Amino acid sequence: RTSQSLTLIGLGPMGQAMAAAYLDRGYDVTLWNRTPSRADALVARGATLAPTVEQALSANELVILSLTDFDAMYAILEPAKDAVAGRTLVNLSSDTPEKARAGARWVTELGGTHLTGGVLCPPPLIGTPDTSTFYSGPRETYDTYRATLEVITGKSDYRGPDQGLAALMYQLNMFIFWPAMVAYWQAVAVAGAHGISAGEIAPYVTENFTGMGHFIDFYAARIDADNHAGDVDRASMGLASMEHVVHTASDAGVDTAFPAAVHDVFRRVVEAGHGADSFSWAVELLKKG
Ligand code: NDP
């Protein structure tokens, strides 16, 4: 069954894009946001702005939350918690797996149903087919609303009944995304110190990121087989190479904190006696916390 009517709470860049995607497809959309003015353009396009949280909740069985984190959910719903019973809350706010599990328990204790989601695309790609969202929680809730939720991202990936799993899968992607982007900005800063623009290095950076797939597939198979052999790369080579990176940054007068943190991981791998193994042995080091 697809619901042609839903409530959306949270109108940051993501919530606004989601509301627009539903309006584009003719859904009847009820909105609520702490800062009501963020609904103006959507109301002009036919959405309804609920005057209270209670009214937003009672307008529809399906309520999508797109908030900064789970604390924002408590801030919004705590004063209206009697209206949560009977609602299905699809919470697309990112947070830790533990926060997602606790949030789901809270909603369930109030008589509502909770499905956790982690959206893997930025606002401009919301509503497009080649995007995906992780979900976890009750399978039947996912099945019931799958078609409606695939308006937000064309694809979805149900990970299981544990409400924390979608949050975990989302966070695993964030472990890659944020540091990878900072690595890129680091390279842009060093390039800039040499009069080279971000645009000039963009094709090389893109090629670098695209080629990462090869490394991920290669090392994933070896890591899962506990194989950290130094036949293709050696951690001692990685340490020397990261030293060059740190010095290239400091010679350019650019901040070195980020490459120095990577250098420190390699240093500890070598100091643990694994300089002749692959730098993938860092996984064993990092596991110990
Ligand atoms: P924002 O942080 O901009 O969303 C903020 C929303 O949360 C606003 O509606 C804001 O209300 C509300 N909010 C925050 N704190 C409170 C509070 N204490 N009480 C009431 N309302 C509160 O996030 P985005 O829209 O960018 O993203 C939403 C979620 O999606 C986040 O969890 C984010 O991690 C995730 N995400 C974001 C992506 C992106 O590229 N932006 C990509 C993928 C996932 P108000 O308008 O009044 O401030």
mmCIF file with all atom_site columns, C-alpha atoms in Angstrom, residues 101-204:
data_model
loop_
_atom_site.group_PDB
_atom_site.id
_atom_site.type_symbol
_atom_site.label_atom_id
_atom_site.label_alt_id
_atom_site.label_comp_id
_atom_site.label_asym_id
_atom_site.label_entity_id
_atom_site.label_seq_id
_atom_site.pdbx_PDB_ins_code
_atom_site.Cartn_x
_atom_site.Cartn_y
_atom_site.Cartn_z
_atom_site.occupancy
_atom_site.B_iso_or_equiv
_atom_site.pdbx_formal_charge
_atom_site.auth_seq_id
_atom_site.auth_comp_id
_atom_site.auth_asym_id
_atom_site.auth_atom_id
_atom_site.pdbx_PDB_model_num
ATOM 1   C CA . ARG A 1 101 ? 17.607 2.104  19.516  1.00 0.00 ? 101 ARG A CA 1
ATOM 2   C CA . ALA A 1 102 ? 16.685 4.244  22.549  1.00 0.00 ? 102 ALA A CA 1
ATOM 3   C CA . GLY A 1 103 ? 14.580 6.564  20.372  1.00 0.00 ? 103 GLY A CA 1
ATOM 4   C CA . ALA A 1 104 ? 12.745 3.607  18.861  1.00 0.00 ? 104 ALA A CA 1
ATOM 5   C CA . ARG A 1 105 ? 12.034 2.199  22.345  1.00 0.00 ? 105 ARG A CA 1
ATOM 6   C CA . TRP A 1 106 ? 10.677 5.586  23.451  1.00 0.00 ? 106 TRP A CA 1
ATOM 7   C CA . VAL A 1 107 ? 8.318  5.800  20.471  1.00 0.00 ? 107 VAL A CA 1
ATOM 8   C CA . THR A 1 108 ? 7.198  2.191  20.937  1.00 0.00 ? 108 THR A CA 1
ATOM 9   C CA . GLU A 1 109 ? 6.471  2.756  24.634  1.00 0.00 ? 109 GLU A CA 1
ATOM 10  C CA . LEU A 1 110 ? 4.233  5.665  23.621  1.00 0.00 ? 110 LEU A CA 1
ATOM 11  C CA . GLY A 1 111 ? 2.244  3.292  21.386  1.00 0.00 ? 111 GLY A CA 1
ATOM 12  C CA . GLY A 1 112 ? 3.817  4.373  18.104  1.00 0.00 ? 112 GLY A CA 1
ATOM 13  C CA . THR A 1 113 ? 5.862  2.460  15.538  1.00 0.00 ? 113 THR A CA 1
ATOM 14  C CA . HIS A 1 114 ? 9.424  3.500  14.685  1.00 0.00 ? 114 HIS A CA 1
ATOM 15  C CA . LEU A 1 115 ? 11.512 2.812  11.594  1.00 0.00 ? 115 LEU A CA 1
ATOM 16  C CA . THR A 1 116 ? 15.087 4.122  11.523  1.00 0.00 ? 116 THR A CA 1
ATOM 17  C CA . GLY A 1 117 ? 16.514 5.441  8.260   1.00 0.00 ? 117 GLY A CA 1
ATOM 18  C CA . GLY A 1 118 ? 19.853 6.761  7.056   1.00 0.00 ? 118 GLY A CA 1
ATOM 19  C CA . VAL A 1 119 ? 19.731 8.724  3.815   1.00 0.00 ? 119 VAL A CA 1
ATOM 20  C CA . LEU A 1 120 ? 22.805 8.491  1.620   1.00 0.00 ? 120 LEU A CA 1
ATOM 21  C CA . CYS A 1 121 ? 22.462 11.500 -0.643  1.00 0.00 ? 121 CYS A CA 1
ATOM 22  C CA . PRO A 1 122 ? 22.575 15.280 -0.372  1.00 0.00 ? 122 PRO A CA 1
ATOM 23  C CA . PRO A 1 123 ? 19.468 17.495 -0.712  1.00 0.00 ? 123 PRO A CA 1
ATOM 24  C CA . PRO A 1 124 ? 19.848 18.201 -4.471  1.00 0.00 ? 124 PRO A CA 1
ATOM 25  C CA . LEU A 1 125 ? 19.632 14.446 -5.220  1.00 0.00 ? 125 LEU A CA 1
ATOM 26  C CA . ILE A 1 126 ? 16.537 13.789 -3.077  1.00 0.00 ? 126 ILE A CA 1
ATOM 27  C CA . GLY A 1 127 ? 13.727 12.488 -5.286  1.00 0.00 ? 127 GLY A CA 1
ATOM 28  C CA . THR A 1 128 ? 16.076 11.022 -7.915  1.00 0.00 ? 128 THR A CA 1
ATOM 29  C CA . PRO A 1 129 ? 16.259 7.311  -8.816  1.00 0.00 ? 129 PRO A CA 1
ATOM 30  C CA . ASP A 1 130 ? 19.921 6.459  -8.313  1.00 0.00 ? 130 ASP A CA 1
ATOM 31  C CA . THR A 1 131 ? 20.055 7.180  -4.568  1.00 0.00 ? 131 THR A CA 1
ATOM 32  C CA . SER A 1 132 ? 19.572 4.987  -1.533  1.00 0.00 ? 132 SER A CA 1
ATOM 33  C CA . THR A 1 133 ? 18.517 4.924  2.123   1.00 0.00 ? 133 THR A CA 1
ATOM 34  C CA . PHE A 1 134 ? 19.245 2.311  4.800   1.00 0.00 ? 134 PHE A CA 1
ATOM 35  C CA . TYR A 1 135 ? 16.257 1.242  6.898   1.00 0.00 ? 135 TYR A CA 1
ATOM 36  C CA . SER A 1 136 ? 15.952 -0.943 9.993   1.00 0.00 ? 136 SER A CA 1
ATOM 37  C CA . GLY A 1 137 ? 13.121 -1.753 12.357  1.00 0.00 ? 137 GLY A CA 1
ATOM 38  C CA . PRO A 1 138 ? 9.910  -3.732 11.862  1.00 0.00 ? 138 PRO A CA 1
ATOM 39  C CA . ARG A 1 139 ? 9.963  -5.459 8.463   1.00 0.00 ? 139 ARG A CA 1
ATOM 40  C CA . GLU A 1 140 ? 6.223  -5.064 7.962   1.00 0.00 ? 140 GLU A CA 1
ATOM 41  C CA . THR A 1 141 ? 6.468  -1.297 8.466   1.00 0.00 ? 141 THR A CA 1
ATOM 42  C CA . TYR A 1 142 ? 9.204  -1.101 5.844   1.00 0.00 ? 142 TYR A CA 1
ATOM 43  C CA . ASP A 1 143 ? 7.157  -3.266 3.453   1.00 0.00 ? 143 ASP A CA 1
ATOM 44  C CA . THR A 1 144 ? 4.029  -1.158 4.027   1.00 0.00 ? 144 THR A CA 1
ATOM 45  C CA . TYR A 1 145 ? 5.703  2.145  3.305   1.00 0.00 ? 145 TYR A CA 1
ATOM 46  C CA . ARG A 1 146 ? 8.524  1.111  0.982   1.00 0.00 ? 146 ARG A CA 1
ATOM 47  C CA . ALA A 1 147 ? 6.992  2.608  -2.175  1.00 0.00 ? 147 ALA A CA 1
ATOM 48  C CA . THR A 1 148 ? 6.216  5.872  -0.380  1.00 0.00 ? 148 THR A CA 1
ATOM 49  C CA . LEU A 1 149 ? 9.721  6.057  1.098   1.00 0.00 ? 149 LEU A CA 1
ATOM 50  C CA . GLU A 1 150 ? 11.308 5.387  -2.285  1.00 0.00 ? 150 GLU A CA 1
ATOM 51  C CA . VAL A 1 151 ? 10.036 8.790  -3.365  1.00 0.00 ? 151 VAL A CA 1
ATOM 52  C CA . ILE A 1 152 ? 12.817 10.200 -1.142  1.00 0.00 ? 152 ILE A CA 1
ATOM 53  C CA . THR A 1 153 ? 15.559 8.025  -2.617  1.00 0.00 ? 153 THR A CA 1
ATOM 54  C CA . GLY A 1 154 ? 14.808 5.756  -5.558  1.00 0.00 ? 154 GLY A CA 1
ATOM 55  C CA . LYS A 1 155 ? 16.315 2.776  -3.767  1.00 0.00 ? 155 LYS A CA 1
ATOM 56  C CA . SER A 1 156 ? 16.233 1.496  -0.204  1.00 0.00 ? 156 SER A CA 1
ATOM 57  C CA . ASP A 1 157 ? 18.194 -1.117 1.680   1.00 0.00 ? 157 ASP A CA 1
ATOM 58  C CA . TYR A 1 158 ? 16.407 -2.857 4.563   1.00 0.00 ? 158 TYR A CA 1
ATOM 59  C CA . ARG A 1 159 ? 19.082 -4.087 7.019   1.00 0.00 ? 159 ARG A CA 1
ATOM 60  C CA . GLY A 1 160 ? 16.996 -5.969 9.591   1.00 0.00 ? 160 GLY A CA 1
ATOM 61  C CA . PRO A 1 161 ? 14.796 -5.540 12.672  1.00 0.00 ? 161 PRO A CA 1
ATOM 62  C CA . ASP A 1 162 ? 17.513 -4.015 14.932  1.00 0.00 ? 162 ASP A CA 1
ATOM 63  C CA . GLN A 1 163 ? 16.654 -0.284 14.925  1.00 0.00 ? 163 GLN A CA 1
ATOM 64  C CA . GLY A 1 164 ? 20.337 0.594  15.317  1.00 0.00 ? 164 GLY A CA 1
ATOM 65  C CA . LEU A 1 165 ? 21.456 -1.079 12.088  1.00 0.00 ? 165 LEU A CA 1
ATOM 66  C CA . ALA A 1 166 ? 20.385 1.637  9.659   1.00 0.00 ? 166 ALA A CA 1
ATOM 67  C CA . ALA A 1 167 ? 22.100 4.208  11.881  1.00 0.00 ? 167 ALA A CA 1
ATOM 68  C CA . LEU A 1 168 ? 25.230 2.052  12.013  1.00 0.00 ? 168 LEU A CA 1
ATOM 69  C CA . MET A 1 169 ? 25.363 1.583  8.239   1.00 0.00 ? 169 MET A CA 1
ATOM 70  C CA . TYR A 1 170 ? 24.891 5.326  7.813   1.00 0.00 ? 170 TYR A CA 1
ATOM 71  C CA . GLN A 1 171 ? 27.681 6.077  10.307  1.00 0.00 ? 171 GLN A CA 1
ATOM 72  C CA . LEU A 1 172 ? 30.046 3.640  8.556   1.00 0.00 ? 172 LEU A CA 1
ATOM 73  C CA . ASN A 1 173 ? 29.593 5.706  5.428   1.00 0.00 ? 173 ASN A CA 1
ATOM 74  C CA . MET A 1 174 ? 30.250 8.884  7.388   1.00 0.00 ? 174 MET A CA 1
ATOM 75  C CA . PHE A 1 175 ? 33.557 7.460  8.670   1.00 0.00 ? 175 PHE A CA 1
ATOM 76  C CA . ILE A 1 176 ? 34.599 7.502  5.022   1.00 0.00 ? 176 ILE A CA 1
ATOM 77  C CA . PHE A 1 177 ? 32.785 10.573 3.732   1.00 0.00 ? 177 PHE A CA 1
ATOM 78  C CA . TRP A 1 178 ? 33.839 13.298 6.181   1.00 0.00 ? 178 TRP A CA 1
ATOM 79  C CA . PRO A 1 179 ? 37.555 12.409 6.450   1.00 0.00 ? 179 PRO A CA 1
ATOM 80  C CA . ALA A 1 180 ? 37.725 11.855 2.669   1.00 0.00 ? 180 ALA A CA 1
ATOM 81  C CA . MET A 1 181 ? 36.353 15.346 2.116   1.00 0.00 ? 181 MET A CA 1
ATOM 82  C CA . VAL A 1 182 ? 38.799 16.836 4.643   1.00 0.00 ? 182 VAL A CA 1
ATOM 83  C CA . ALA A 1 183 ? 41.613 14.985 2.840   1.00 0.00 ? 183 ALA A CA 1
ATOM 84  C CA . TYR A 1 184 ? 40.444 16.658 -0.353  1.00 0.00 ? 184 TYR A CA 1
ATOM 85  C CA . TRP A 1 185 ? 40.350 20.101 1.297   1.00 0.00 ? 185 TRP A CA 1
ATOM 86  C CA . GLN A 1 186 ? 43.846 19.453 2.660   1.00 0.00 ? 186 GLN A CA 1
ATOM 87  C CA . ALA A 1 187 ? 45.061 18.808 -0.896  1.00 0.00 ? 187 ALA A CA 1
ATOM 88  C CA . VAL A 1 188 ? 43.256 21.945 -2.106  1.00 0.00 ? 188 VAL A CA 1
ATOM 89  C CA . ALA A 1 189 ? 44.965 23.993 0.642   1.00 0.00 ? 189 ALA A CA 1
ATOM 90  C CA . VAL A 1 190 ? 48.424 22.695 -0.328  1.00 0.00 ? 190 VAL A CA 1
ATOM 91  C CA . ALA A 1 191 ? 47.681 23.206 -4.033  1.00 0.00 ? 191 ALA A CA 1
ATOM 92  C CA . GLY A 1 192 ? 46.484 26.744 -3.260  1.00 0.00 ? 192 GLY A CA 1
ATOM 93  C CA . ALA A 1 193 ? 49.731 27.510 -1.424  1.00 0.00 ? 193 ALA A CA 1
ATOM 94  C CA . HIS A 1 194 ? 51.432 26.776 -4.752  1.00 0.00 ? 194 HIS A CA 1
ATOM 95  C CA . GLY A 1 195 ? 49.007 28.889 -6.806  1.00 0.00 ? 195 GLY A CA 1
ATOM 96  C CA . ILE A 1 196 ? 47.101 25.861 -8.132  1.00 0.00 ? 196 ILE A CA 1
ATOM 97  C CA . SER A 1 197 ? 43.297 26.115 -7.995  1.00 0.00 ? 197 SER A CA 1
ATOM 98  C CA . ALA A 1 198 ? 40.750 23.574 -6.745  1.00 0.00 ? 198 ALA A CA 1
ATOM 99  C CA . GLY A 1 199 ? 39.386 23.350 -10.288 1.00 0.00 ? 199 GLY A CA 1
ATOM 100 C CA . GLU A 1 200 ? 42.795 22.474 -11.715 1.00 0.00 ? 200 GLU A CA 1
ATOM 101 C CA . ILE A 1 201 ? 43.237 19.444 -9.459  1.00 0.00 ? 201 ILE A CA 1
ATOM 102 C CA . ALA A 1 202 ? 39.556 18.382 -9.552  1.00 0.00 ? 202 ALA A CA 1
ATOM 103 C CA . PRO A 1 203 ? 39.929 15.841 -12.406 1.00 0.00 ? 203 PRO A CA 1
ATOM 104 C CA . TYR A 1 204 ? 42.895 14.179 -10.670 1.00 0.00 ? 204 TYR A CA 1
#
